């Protein structure tokens, strides 16, 4: 059974490109904007000129005294609202930092092994692809409860869908521990 | 001669004779050996057991609802802009006589009609013109033409919100949820998952291991760096002694982690129940002393 739609795909892409180029579809010179033979009577030029040069300059709104008072009150209330929000955020961060600092100072007191291993960072900081910022509305499928950890056998495929992003490890060790003398052989 | 006898006597006392070697070691000495092995395993400092705790959080999935004042202010600003804006150049954006231009003009007619209606009741105008993607599930049918596909939008308030299912991770989508687990005891039962740090481990490794032991491995978890985010020291009640070793109490170092998929599986040995709660709800589960020590690590939203 001959397929009527197959004649197109019988040609390779290179041959098709060649054919397309031989059949030129160029615009007439009068239509190309900016060329010397351009048609000046084209209405689009008038529209563009009007928008560029003749749009009215935005002026300050003319408000009565009462209106202005209202506007200024609203403005002050808004600024206060933003200031309060900012303060709340700052206080939360300050409290978190205080806890972090205290924890690390206490850890230092315990001795060098745990503290030193805690202070290492990765040379190349990588965040998991699954870490997403909040959106306007939630995903249609909701939370994925059917997560399975990857199998330890590297020859087996990780999951039924190989295009899924790999689960993240608890931080890859990019640098060795600085004091190997404290390390107890397991 | 006398010295030789003395040496022989000492030698006999110290050496285990051939016949007694195969006899079982007494119960008391057996437990002593086990204790030695266990104390070698756990990290201890000044009689306090070093423990790694896990603050596992599910970050907010959707944006917060705007405050009513925010909403009103943005509306006010929008109205001011509309009043003082230059006229919209329809002929620039839409080709004369095209389908898009026709649709645009129809839309403007509809909006004018709505605005004239709204002069009677101000409240309805706010809802129709500004809130396009609020709590409504489907888009207005008049906006969607027969050619375009209807976009499905999920509800911001899920069924888990309505039923108050604390085990669900679809609840409170605008807030951060934290995992707390219940231990099989009467007082101080609810807390963050935690467990002892061994002598060959770092804090993160201990935290990751304990989380897997207590809450199962069916969760996609990522630990945020190697530093602890909080510290809590508490004394054990006098009657409590773990693994036959006397500890005064514990020093817990909390590690931050995020969950991206999966759910907790209770092991029913150390943990009998779990819940995903916001910072405000945690007060109802956790002991007040623990909450006061721990609340500064957590996010309000």
Tab-separated table of C-alpha atoms in Angstrom:
chain	number	residue	atom	x	y	z
A	1	UNK	CA	0.000	0.000	0.000
A	2	UNK	CA	1.608	3.211	-1.089
A	3	UNK	CA	1.449	5.917	1.508
A	4	UNK	CA	0.580	9.272	-0.065
A	5	UNK	CA	2.415	11.176	2.625
A	6	UNK	CA	5.706	9.365	2.206
A	7	UNK	CA	6.961	11.189	-0.917
A	8	UNK	CA	8.121	14.155	1.145
A	9	UNK	CA	10.074	12.189	3.684
A	10	UNK	CA	11.751	10.124	0.953
A	11	UNK	CA	14.049	13.127	0.324
A	12	UNK	CA	16.906	13.751	2.747
A	13	UNK	CA	17.050	17.044	4.643
A	14	UNK	CA	20.080	18.313	2.733
A	15	UNK	CA	18.369	17.810	-0.616
A	16	UNK	CA	15.224	19.458	0.681
A	17	UNK	CA	17.255	22.470	1.852
A	18	UNK	CA	18.850	22.764	-1.581
A	19	UNK	CA	15.453	22.695	-3.257
A	20	UNK	CA	14.092	25.339	-0.905
A	21	UNK	CA	16.988	27.655	-1.639
A	22	UNK	CA	16.622	27.337	-5.423
A	23	UNK	CA	12.960	28.333	-5.191
A	24	UNK	CA	13.573	31.841	-3.879
A	25	UNK	CA	10.855	33.503	-1.874
A	26	UNK	CA	12.247	36.999	-1.516
A	27	UNK	CA	10.155	40.068	-0.762
A	28	UNK	CA	9.900	42.803	-3.390
A	29	UNK	CA	12.343	45.628	-2.670
A	30	UNK	CA	9.539	48.086	-1.974
A	31	UNK	CA	8.449	46.045	1.032
A	32	UNK	CA	11.786	45.709	2.794
A	33	UNK	CA	11.848	48.476	5.439
A	34	UNK	CA	14.805	50.824	5.393
A	35	UNK	CA	15.736	50.160	1.739
A	36	UNK	CA	15.978	53.128	-0.652
A	37	UNK	CA	13.129	51.871	-2.813
A	38	UNK	CA	10.790	51.484	0.148
A	39	UNK	CA	7.215	52.544	-0.293
A	40	UNK	CA	6.872	55.720	1.762
A	41	UNK	CA	3.119	55.722	1.596
A	42	UNK	CA	3.007	52.580	3.829
A	43	UNK	CA	0.756	53.362	6.765
A	44	UNK	CA	2.985	51.519	9.257
A	45	UNK	CA	5.564	54.326	9.110
A	46	UNK	CA	2.921	56.838	10.136
A	47	UNK	CA	1.843	54.716	13.050
A	48	UNK	CA	5.390	54.207	14.307
A	49	UNK	CA	6.197	57.939	13.993
A	50	UNK	CA	3.040	58.849	15.840
A	51	UNK	CA	3.823	56.500	18.726
A	52	UNK	CA	7.447	57.585	18.985
A	53	UNK	CA	7.014	61.348	18.706
A	54	UNK	CA	3.408	62.151	19.468
A	55	UNK	CA	2.419	60.155	22.574
A	56	UNK	CA	1.518	62.590	25.348
A	57	UNK	CA	4.121	62.884	28.095
A	58	UNK	CA	2.841	61.384	31.367
A	59	UNK	CA	2.090	64.301	33.693
A	60	UNK	CA	1.588	64.244	37.434
A	61	UNK	CA	-2.069	63.566	38.245
A	62	UNK	CA	-4.009	66.688	39.117
A	63	UNK	CA	-5.478	66.086	42.548
A	64	UNK	CA	-7.577	68.281	44.802
A	65	UNK	CA	-6.330	68.976	48.342
A	66	UNK	CA	-8.556	66.282	49.794
A	67	UNK	CA	-7.459	63.791	47.176
A	68	UNK	CA	-3.835	64.608	47.819
A	69	UNK	CA	-4.275	64.129	51.565
A	70	UNK	CA	-5.870	60.759	50.941
A	71	UNK	CA	-3.091	59.781	48.567
A	72	UNK	CA	-0.391	60.746	51.044
A	73	UNK	CA	-2.069	58.840	53.880
A	74	UNK	CA	-2.272	55.754	51.711
A	75	UNK	CA	1.369	56.162	50.790
A	76	UNK	CA	2.458	56.465	54.442
A	77	UNK	CA	0.347	53.456	55.455
A	78	UNK	CA	1.919	51.410	52.665
A	79	UNK	CA	5.432	52.367	53.645
A	80	UNK	CA	4.680	51.455	57.266
A	81	UNK	CA	3.255	48.117	56.173
A	82	UNK	CA	6.381	47.343	54.146
A	83	UNK	CA	8.632	48.450	57.008
A	84	UNK	CA	6.841	46.110	59.433
A	85	UNK	CA	7.145	43.217	56.982
A	86	UNK	CA	10.840	43.908	56.562
A	87	UNK	CA	11.379	44.042	60.327
A	88	UNK	CA	9.626	40.712	60.823
A	89	UNK	CA	11.797	39.115	58.170
A	90	UNK	CA	14.948	40.576	59.670
A	91	UNK	CA	14.051	39.393	63.159
A	92	UNK	CA	13.390	35.879	61.900
A	93	UNK	CA	16.735	35.774	60.131
A	94	UNK	CA	18.540	37.209	63.157
A	95	UNK	CA	17.023	34.509	65.403
A	96	UNK	CA	18.035	31.777	62.939
A	97	UNK	CA	21.563	33.119	62.739
A	98	UNK	CA	21.812	33.288	66.521
A	99	UNK	CA	20.842	29.618	66.798
A	100	UNK	CA	23.309	28.658	64.077
A	101	UNK	CA	26.130	30.573	65.716
A	102	UNK	CA	25.411	29.115	69.149
A	103	UNK	CA	25.290	25.577	67.766
A	104	UNK	CA	28.626	25.920	66.021
A	105	UNK	CA	30.298	27.478	69.059
A	106	UNK	CA	29.074	24.590	71.214
A	107	UNK	CA	30.297	22.123	68.615
A	108	UNK	CA	33.729	23.699	68.739
A	109	UNK	CA	33.884	23.058	72.471
A	110	UNK	CA	33.407	19.345	71.964
A	111	UNK	CA	36.686	18.810	70.224
A	112	UNK	CA	38.128	19.115	66.761
A	113	UNK	CA	36.885	16.076	64.837
A	114	UNK	CA	33.147	16.845	64.635
A	115	UNK	CA	33.701	20.577	64.364
A	116	UNK	CA	36.233	20.358	61.550
A	117	UNK	CA	34.131	17.955	59.523
A	118	UNK	CA	31.155	20.298	59.948
A	119	UNK	CA	32.937	23.414	58.705
A	120	UNK	CA	33.906	22.011	55.296
A	121	UNK	CA	31.995	23.348	52.325
A	122	UNK	CA	31.900	22.112	48.740
A	123	UNK	CA	34.159	23.902	46.267
A	124	UNK	CA	31.322	23.847	43.745
A	125	UNK	CA	28.040	24.462	45.545
A	126	UNK	CA	25.282	22.462	43.921
A	127	UNK	CA	21.614	22.506	44.726
A	128	UNK	CA	19.298	19.636	43.764
A	129	UNK	CA	17.118	20.113	40.710
A	130	UNK	CA	14.080	19.080	42.748
A	131	UNK	CA	14.395	22.208	44.890
A	132	UNK	CA	11.756	24.470	43.350
A	133	UNK	CA	10.536	27.951	44.156
A	134	UNK	CA	6.846	28.405	45.004
A	135	UNK	CA	4.404	28.897	42.139
A	136	UNK	CA	0.996	30.577	41.919
A	137	UNK	CA	-0.913	27.307	42.027
A	138	UNK	CA	0.104	23.801	43.110
A	139	UNK	CA	0.977	20.955	40.701
A	140	UNK	CA	-2.015	19.066	39.322
A	141	UNK	CA	-0.812	15.683	40.581
A	142	UNK	CA	-0.099	16.965	44.085
A	143	UNK	CA	2.691	15.494	46.223
A	144	UNK	CA	4.595	12.489	44.914
A	145	UNK	CA	4.153	9.877	47.643
A	146	UNK	CA	5.519	7.009	45.538
A	147	UNK	CA	9.205	7.752	45.796
A	148	UNK	CA	11.554	4.771	45.636
A	149	UNK	CA	15.224	5.061	46.497
A	150	UNK	CA	17.636	4.230	43.655
A	151	UNK	CA	18.942	0.635	43.619
A	152	UNK	CA	22.566	0.118	44.634
A	153	UNK	CA	23.241	-2.007	41.524
A	154	UNK	CA	24.637	0.405	38.900
A	155	UNK	CA	23.859	-1.879	35.936
A	156	UNK	CA	20.128	-1.835	36.676
A	157	UNK	CA	18.112	1.177	35.439
A	158	UNK	CA	17.379	3.565	38.296
A	159	UNK	CA	13.642	3.689	37.799
A	160	UNK	CA	10.975	2.890	35.259
A	161	UNK	CA	11.361	6.404	33.863
A	162	UNK	CA	15.034	7.143	33.160
A	163	UNK	CA	14.335	10.797	32.397
A	164	UNK	CA	13.503	11.524	36.060
A	165	UNK	CA	16.204	13.550	37.845
A	166	UNK	CA	18.554	11.604	40.082
A	167	UNK	CA	17.852	11.776	43.807
A	168	UNK	CA	20.372	13.898	45.623
A	169	UNK	CA	23.027	12.514	47.987
A	170	UNK	CA	23.556	14.024	51.437
A	171	UNK	CA	26.346	16.327	50.199
A	172	UNK	CA	29.119	14.951	48.054
A	173	UNK	CA	32.516	15.010	49.736
A	174	UNK	CA	34.601	17.089	47.369
A	175	UNK	CA	37.495	17.565	49.797
A	176	UNK	CA	39.100	15.124	52.219
A	177	UNK	CA	38.917	15.787	55.945
A	178	UNK	CA	41.731	18.089	57.089
A	179	UNK	CA	42.815	16.016	60.118
A	180	UNK	CA	43.125	12.366	59.248
A	181	UNK	CA	44.810	11.580	62.557
A	182	UNK	CA	41.493	11.833	64.377
A	183	UNK	CA	39.829	9.450	62.008
A	184	UNK	CA	39.208	6.026	63.572
A	185	UNK	CA	39.582	3.151	61.143
A	186	UNK	CA	36.193	1.530	60.626
B	1	UNK	CA	64.104	-20.109	95.099
B	2	UNK	CA	61.500	-18.055	96.982
B	3	UNK	CA	61.408	-15.523	94.132
B	4	UNK	CA	60.819	-18.297	91.647
B	5	UNK	CA	57.849	-19.545	93.709
B	6	UNK	CA	56.426	-16.012	93.881
B	7	UNK	CA	56.787	-15.564	90.152
B	8	UNK	CA	55.089	-18.914	89.523
B	9	UNK	CA	52.173	-17.974	91.835
B	10	UNK	CA	51.633	-14.637	90.031
B	11	UNK	CA	51.908	-16.387	86.694
B	12	UNK	CA	49.261	-18.917	87.758
B	13	UNK	CA	46.877	-16.205	88.978
B	14	UNK	CA	47.078	-14.241	85.784
B	15	UNK	CA	47.056	-17.029	83.281
B	16	UNK	CA	43.793	-18.696	82.312
B	17	UNK	CA	44.466	-22.390	82.701
B	18	UNK	CA	43.967	-24.736	79.780
B	19	UNK	CA	40.795	-26.265	81.245
B	20	UNK	CA	39.045	-23.042	82.160
B	21	UNK	CA	39.641	-21.434	78.760
B	22	UNK	CA	36.709	-23.192	77.119
B	23	UNK	CA	34.265	-22.422	79.908
B	24	UNK	CA	31.656	-19.682	79.211
B	25	UNK	CA	32.512	-16.221	80.553
B	26	UNK	CA	30.301	-15.209	83.460
B	27	UNK	CA	27.263	-13.038	82.782
B	28	UNK	CA	28.602	-10.022	84.587
B	29	UNK	CA	31.875	-9.860	82.698
B	30	UNK	CA	30.016	-10.432	79.418
B	31	UNK	CA	27.865	-7.317	79.934
B	32	UNK	CA	30.966	-5.369	80.920
B	33	UNK	CA	32.585	-6.233	77.613
B	34	UNK	CA	29.425	-5.227	75.718
B	35	UNK	CA	29.349	-1.931	77.592
B	36	UNK	CA	32.924	-1.256	76.610
B	37	UNK	CA	32.076	-1.914	72.976
B	38	UNK	CA	28.999	0.359	73.097
B	39	UNK	CA	30.735	3.229	74.806
B	40	UNK	CA	33.459	3.006	72.169
B	41	UNK	CA	30.796	3.491	69.504
B	42	UNK	CA	28.953	6.606	70.711
B	43	UNK	CA	30.263	10.098	71.005
B	44	UNK	CA	30.231	11.392	74.539
B	45	UNK	CA	31.363	14.691	75.964
B	46	UNK	CA	31.466	15.393	79.711
B	47	UNK	CA	28.884	12.696	80.337
B	48	UNK	CA	26.490	14.002	77.708
B	49	UNK	CA	25.588	11.905	74.707
B	50	UNK	CA	26.203	13.687	71.393
B	51	UNK	CA	23.054	13.420	69.309
B	52	UNK	CA	22.217	14.551	65.768
B	53	UNK	CA	18.672	15.839	65.298
B	54	UNK	CA	16.964	16.398	61.944
B	55	UNK	CA	14.786	19.392	61.094
B	56	UNK	CA	13.189	18.007	57.924
B	57	UNK	CA	11.136	20.677	56.175
B	58	UNK	CA	8.766	20.754	53.233
B	59	UNK	CA	9.109	24.287	51.857
B	60	UNK	CA	6.002	26.166	50.632
B	61	UNK	CA	4.730	25.005	47.265
B	62	UNK	CA	2.606	28.059	46.380
B	63	UNK	CA	2.929	31.802	46.905
B	64	UNK	CA	1.340	33.368	49.923
B	65	UNK	CA	-2.113	34.977	49.581
B	66	UNK	CA	-1.749	38.763	49.479
B	67	UNK	CA	-2.692	40.675	52.633
B	68	UNK	CA	-6.050	42.531	52.185
B	69	UNK	CA	-4.249	45.874	52.461
B	70	UNK	CA	-1.785	44.776	49.782
B	71	UNK	CA	-4.633	43.824	47.484
B	72	UNK	CA	-6.403	47.171	47.972
B	73	UNK	CA	-3.210	49.146	47.498
B	74	UNK	CA	-2.372	47.405	44.226
B	75	UNK	CA	-5.905	48.026	42.968
B	76	UNK	CA	-5.610	51.702	43.873
B	77	UNK	CA	-2.317	52.032	42.023
B	78	UNK	CA	-3.720	50.203	39.025
B	79	UNK	CA	-6.690	52.574	38.841
B	80	UNK	CA	-4.453	55.615	39.049
B	81	UNK	CA	-2.338	54.284	36.217
B	82	UNK	CA	-5.352	53.546	34.020
B	83	UNK	CA	-6.655	57.081	34.527
B	84	UNK	CA	-3.376	58.763	33.644
B	85	UNK	CA	-2.055	56.382	30.985
B	86	UNK	CA	-1.623	57.442	27.319
B	87	UNK	CA	-4.110	55.862	24.907
B	88	UNK	CA	-3.352	52.322	23.783
B	89	UNK	CA	-2.203	52.216	20.120
B	90	UNK	CA	-4.490	49.473	18.830
B	91	UNK	CA	-3.442	49.988	15.206
B	92	UNK	CA	0.189	49.318	16.112
B	93	UNK	CA	-0.399	46.038	17.896
B	94	UNK	CA	-3.237	44.667	15.798
B	95	UNK	CA	-3.350	44.533	12.023
B	96	UNK	CA	-6.437	46.233	10.585
B	97	UNK	CA	-9.175	43.714	9.976
B	98	UNK	CA	-7.400	40.762	11.622
B	99	UNK	CA	-9.021	38.206	13.902
B	100	UNK	CA	-6.914	39.288	16.880
B	101	UNK	CA	-8.127	42.885	16.500
B	102	UNK	CA	-11.733	41.723	16.474
B	103	UNK	CA	-11.204	39.697	19.659
B	104	UNK	CA	-9.532	42.680	21.324
B	105	UNK	CA	-12.415	45.009	20.516
B	106	UNK	CA	-14.919	42.477	21.847
B	107	UNK	CA	-12.945	42.156	25.077
B	108	UNK	CA	-12.927	45.943	25.508
B	109	UNK	CA	-16.693	46.075	24.989
B	110	UNK	CA	-17.209	43.420	27.640
B	111	UNK	CA	-14.986	45.234	30.138
B	112	UNK	CA	-16.856	48.490	29.528
B	113	UNK	CA	-20.152	46.753	30.152
B	114	UNK	CA	-18.834	45.213	33.392
B	115	UNK	CA	-17.447	48.563	34.556
B	116	UNK	CA	-20.814	50.286	33.984
B	117	UNK	CA	-22.548	47.563	35.979
B	118	UNK	CA	-20.028	47.826	38.779
B	119	UNK	CA	-20.743	51.492	39.474
B	120	UNK	CA	-23.753	50.224	41.339
B	121	UNK	CA	-21.875	47.658	43.492
B	122	UNK	CA	-18.133	48.175	44.045
B	123	UNK	CA	-17.451	44.723	45.534
B	124	UNK	CA	-18.332	42.723	42.433
B	125	UNK	CA	-16.032	44.839	40.294
B	126	UNK	CA	-13.047	43.935	42.484
B	127	UNK	CA	-13.755	40.241	42.140
B	128	UNK	CA	-14.318	40.076	38.397
B	129	UNK	CA	-11.641	42.409	37.120
B	130	UNK	CA	-8.741	41.827	39.489
B	131	UNK	CA	-9.001	38.265	40.791
B	132	UNK	CA	-8.516	36.085	37.770
B	133	UNK	CA	-6.673	33.254	39.413
B	134	UNK	CA	-8.051	33.272	42.937
B	135	UNK	CA	-9.810	30.390	44.610
B	136	UNK	CA	-11.763	29.560	41.452
B	137	UNK	CA	-11.038	26.261	39.864
B	138	UNK	CA	-11.745	26.898	36.169
B	139	UNK	CA	-11.285	29.943	33.978
B	140	UNK	CA	-14.341	31.911	32.786
B	141	UNK	CA	-15.702	30.202	29.692
B	142	UNK	CA	-16.112	33.572	27.918
B	143	UNK	CA	-12.340	34.148	28.022
B	144	UNK	CA	-11.487	30.826	26.475
B	145	UNK	CA	-12.287	30.369	22.809
B	146	UNK	CA	-13.165	27.041	21.277
B	147	UNK	CA	-9.732	26.864	19.564
B	148	UNK	CA	-7.602	27.135	22.737
B	149	UNK	CA	-7.290	24.267	25.212
B	150	UNK	CA	-8.773	24.797	28.659
B	151	UNK	CA	-5.990	25.160	31.223
B	152	UNK	CA	-6.575	23.099	34.343
B	153	UNK	CA	-5.637	24.752	37.634
B	154	UNK	CA	-5.436	22.886	40.914
B	155	UNK	CA	-7.036	24.280	44.042
B	156	UNK	CA	-4.906	26.287	46.456
B	157	UNK	CA	-6.766	24.788	49.407
B	158	UNK	CA	-6.532	21.012	49.117
B	159	UNK	CA	-8.682	18.251	50.572
B	160	UNK	CA	-5.953	17.632	53.145
B	161	UNK	CA	-6.459	21.211	54.362
B	162	UNK	CA	-10.161	20.662	54.835
B	163	UNK	CA	-9.820	17.351	56.662
B	164	UNK	CA	-6.773	18.586	58.655
B	165	UNK	CA	-4.784	15.466	57.810
B	166	UNK	CA	-1.486	16.065	59.659
B	167	UNK	CA	0.267	13.199	57.891
B	168	UNK	CA	-0.380	14.673	54.448
B	169	UNK	CA	2.271	16.698	52.620
B	170	UNK	CA	-0.381	18.444	50.510
B	171	UNK	CA	-1.603	20.462	53.468
B	172	UNK	CA	-0.800	24.128	54.168
B	173	UNK	CA	0.785	24.690	50.758
B	174	UNK	CA	1.672	28.304	51.604
B	175	UNK	CA	3.589	27.383	54.760
B	176	UNK	CA	6.652	25.363	55.664
B	177	UNK	CA	5.882	21.940	57.150
B	178	UNK	CA	8.245	20.310	59.654
B	179	UNK	CA	8.451	16.626	60.516
B	180	UNK	CA	7.924	15.633	64.139
B	181	UNK	CA	7.856	12.069	65.416
B	182	UNK	CA	6.292	10.430	68.452
B	183	UNK	CA	8.312	8.261	70.773
B	184	UNK	CA	6.684	5.467	72.805
B	185	UNK	CA	6.699	7.326	76.103
B	186	UNK	CA	4.268	9.480	78.068
B	187	UNK	CA	6.058	12.781	78.550
B	188	UNK	CA	8.066	14.648	75.909
B	189	UNK	CA	6.816	12.179	73.306
B	190	UNK	CA	6.741	14.482	70.266
B	191	UNK	CA	10.089	15.792	68.983
B	192	UNK	CA	12.279	16.079	65.881
B	193	UNK	CA	13.823	12.754	64.837
B	194	UNK	CA	17.234	12.305	66.452
B	195	UNK	CA	19.861	9.705	67.221
B	196	UNK	CA	23.353	9.246	68.632
B	197	UNK	CA	26.476	10.172	66.689
B	198	UNK	CA	29.052	7.392	66.407
B	199	UNK	CA	32.783	7.897	66.713
B	200	UNK	CA	33.493	7.265	63.043
B	201	UNK	CA	30.814	9.599	61.708
B	202	UNK	CA	30.333	13.249	60.932
B	203	UNK	CA	27.174	15.024	62.061
B	204	UNK	CA	25.495	14.888	58.636
B	205	UNK	CA	26.264	11.225	58.207
B	206	UNK	CA	24.790	10.469	61.608
B	207	UNK	CA	21.703	12.568	60.850
B	208	UNK	CA	21.160	10.892	57.483
B	209	UNK	CA	21.567	7.433	58.987
B	210	UNK	CA	19.235	8.123	61.910
B	211	UNK	CA	16.565	9.570	59.610
B	212	UNK	CA	16.696	6.503	57.424
B	213	UNK	CA	16.557	4.159	60.445
B	214	UNK	CA	13.673	5.908	62.146
B	215	UNK	CA	11.585	7.174	59.223
B	216	UNK	CA	12.360	4.743	56.400
B	217	UNK	CA	14.251	5.293	53.164
B	218	UNK	CA	11.238	6.135	50.959
B	219	UNK	CA	11.927	9.882	51.027
B	220	UNK	CA	13.953	12.089	48.692
B	221	UNK	CA	15.876	14.109	51.276
B	222	UNK	CA	18.669	16.677	50.830
B	223	UNK	CA	20.738	17.955	53.735
B	224	UNK	CA	21.563	21.664	53.673
B	225	UNK	CA	25.312	21.742	54.255
B	226	UNK	CA	27.301	20.137	57.039
B	227	UNK	CA	26.814	22.763	59.736
B	228	UNK	CA	24.287	22.312	62.542
B	229	UNK	CA	21.550	24.969	62.665
B	230	UNK	CA	20.624	24.609	66.327
B	231	UNK	CA	21.709	23.243	69.666
B	232	UNK	CA	19.686	21.844	72.552
B	233	UNK	CA	21.062	20.424	75.760
B	234	UNK	CA	18.895	18.495	78.168
B	235	UNK	CA	19.378	16.222	81.162
B	236	UNK	CA	17.945	12.769	81.323
B	237	UNK	CA	15.538	12.069	84.178
B	238	UNK	CA	17.421	10.222	86.918
B	239	UNK	CA	15.769	6.877	86.258
B	240	UNK	CA	16.820	6.784	82.570
B	241	UNK	CA	20.052	5.134	81.541
B	242	UNK	CA	20.623	4.048	77.916
B	243	UNK	CA	22.424	0.844	76.906
B	244	UNK	CA	23.575	0.223	80.479
B	245	UNK	CA	25.808	3.273	80.289
B	246	UNK	CA	25.233	6.236	82.528
B	247	UNK	CA	24.703	9.455	80.664
B	248	UNK	CA	23.870	12.700	82.385
B	249	UNK	CA	21.850	13.859	79.402
B	250	UNK	CA	22.177	14.673	75.728
B	251	UNK	CA	23.490	17.460	73.536
B	252	UNK	CA	21.451	17.609	70.331
B	253	UNK	CA	22.802	19.275	67.194
B	254	UNK	CA	20.047	19.898	64.664
B	255	UNK	CA	20.768	19.482	60.948
B	256	UNK	CA	18.608	21.129	58.280
B	257	UNK	CA	17.157	19.026	55.488
B	258	UNK	CA	14.554	19.332	52.741
B	259	UNK	CA	12.136	16.698	51.477
B	260	UNK	CA	11.221	16.638	47.781
B	261	UNK	CA	9.207	13.426	47.431
B	262	UNK	CA	8.041	10.372	49.337
B	263	UNK	CA	6.622	9.853	52.808
B	264	UNK	CA	7.653	8.697	56.259
B	265	UNK	CA	7.513	5.005	57.165
B	266	UNK	CA	7.280	4.438	60.881
B	267	UNK	CA	9.554	1.676	62.187
B	268	UNK	CA	7.370	1.100	65.276
B	269	UNK	CA	10.441	0.519	67.460
B	270	UNK	CA	11.781	3.979	68.257
B	271	UNK	CA	8.982	5.864	66.528
B	272	UNK	CA	5.276	5.076	66.690
B	273	UNK	CA	3.732	8.075	64.948
B	274	UNK	CA	4.622	11.136	62.864
B	275	UNK	CA	3.127	14.464	61.767
B	276	UNK	CA	3.897	17.280	59.348
B	277	UNK	CA	3.133	20.535	61.143
B	278	UNK	CA	3.749	24.258	60.691
B	279	UNK	CA	5.715	26.245	63.249
B	280	UNK	CA	2.507	27.549	64.865
B	281	UNK	CA	0.895	24.111	65.084
B	282	UNK	CA	3.993	22.575	66.659
B	283	UNK	CA	3.104	24.180	69.987
B	284	UNK	CA	0.174	21.773	70.297
B	285	UNK	CA	2.338	18.685	69.929
B	286	UNK	CA	5.711	19.378	71.409
B	287	UNK	CA	6.553	20.138	75.045
B	288	UNK	CA	6.719	23.892	75.781
B	289	UNK	CA	10.340	23.746	76.963
B	290	UNK	CA	11.415	21.996	73.763
B	291	UNK	CA	9.403	24.427	71.628
B	292	UNK	CA	11.002	27.461	73.248
B	293	UNK	CA	14.460	26.032	72.635
B	294	UNK	CA	13.743	25.075	69.035
B	295	UNK	CA	11.365	27.711	67.618
B	296	UNK	CA	14.041	30.193	66.512
B	297	UNK	CA	15.363	27.750	63.913
B	298	UNK	CA	12.001	27.549	62.160
B	299	UNK	CA	10.346	29.756	59.535
B	300	UNK	CA	7.056	31.499	60.187
B	301	UNK	CA	5.879	30.959	56.629
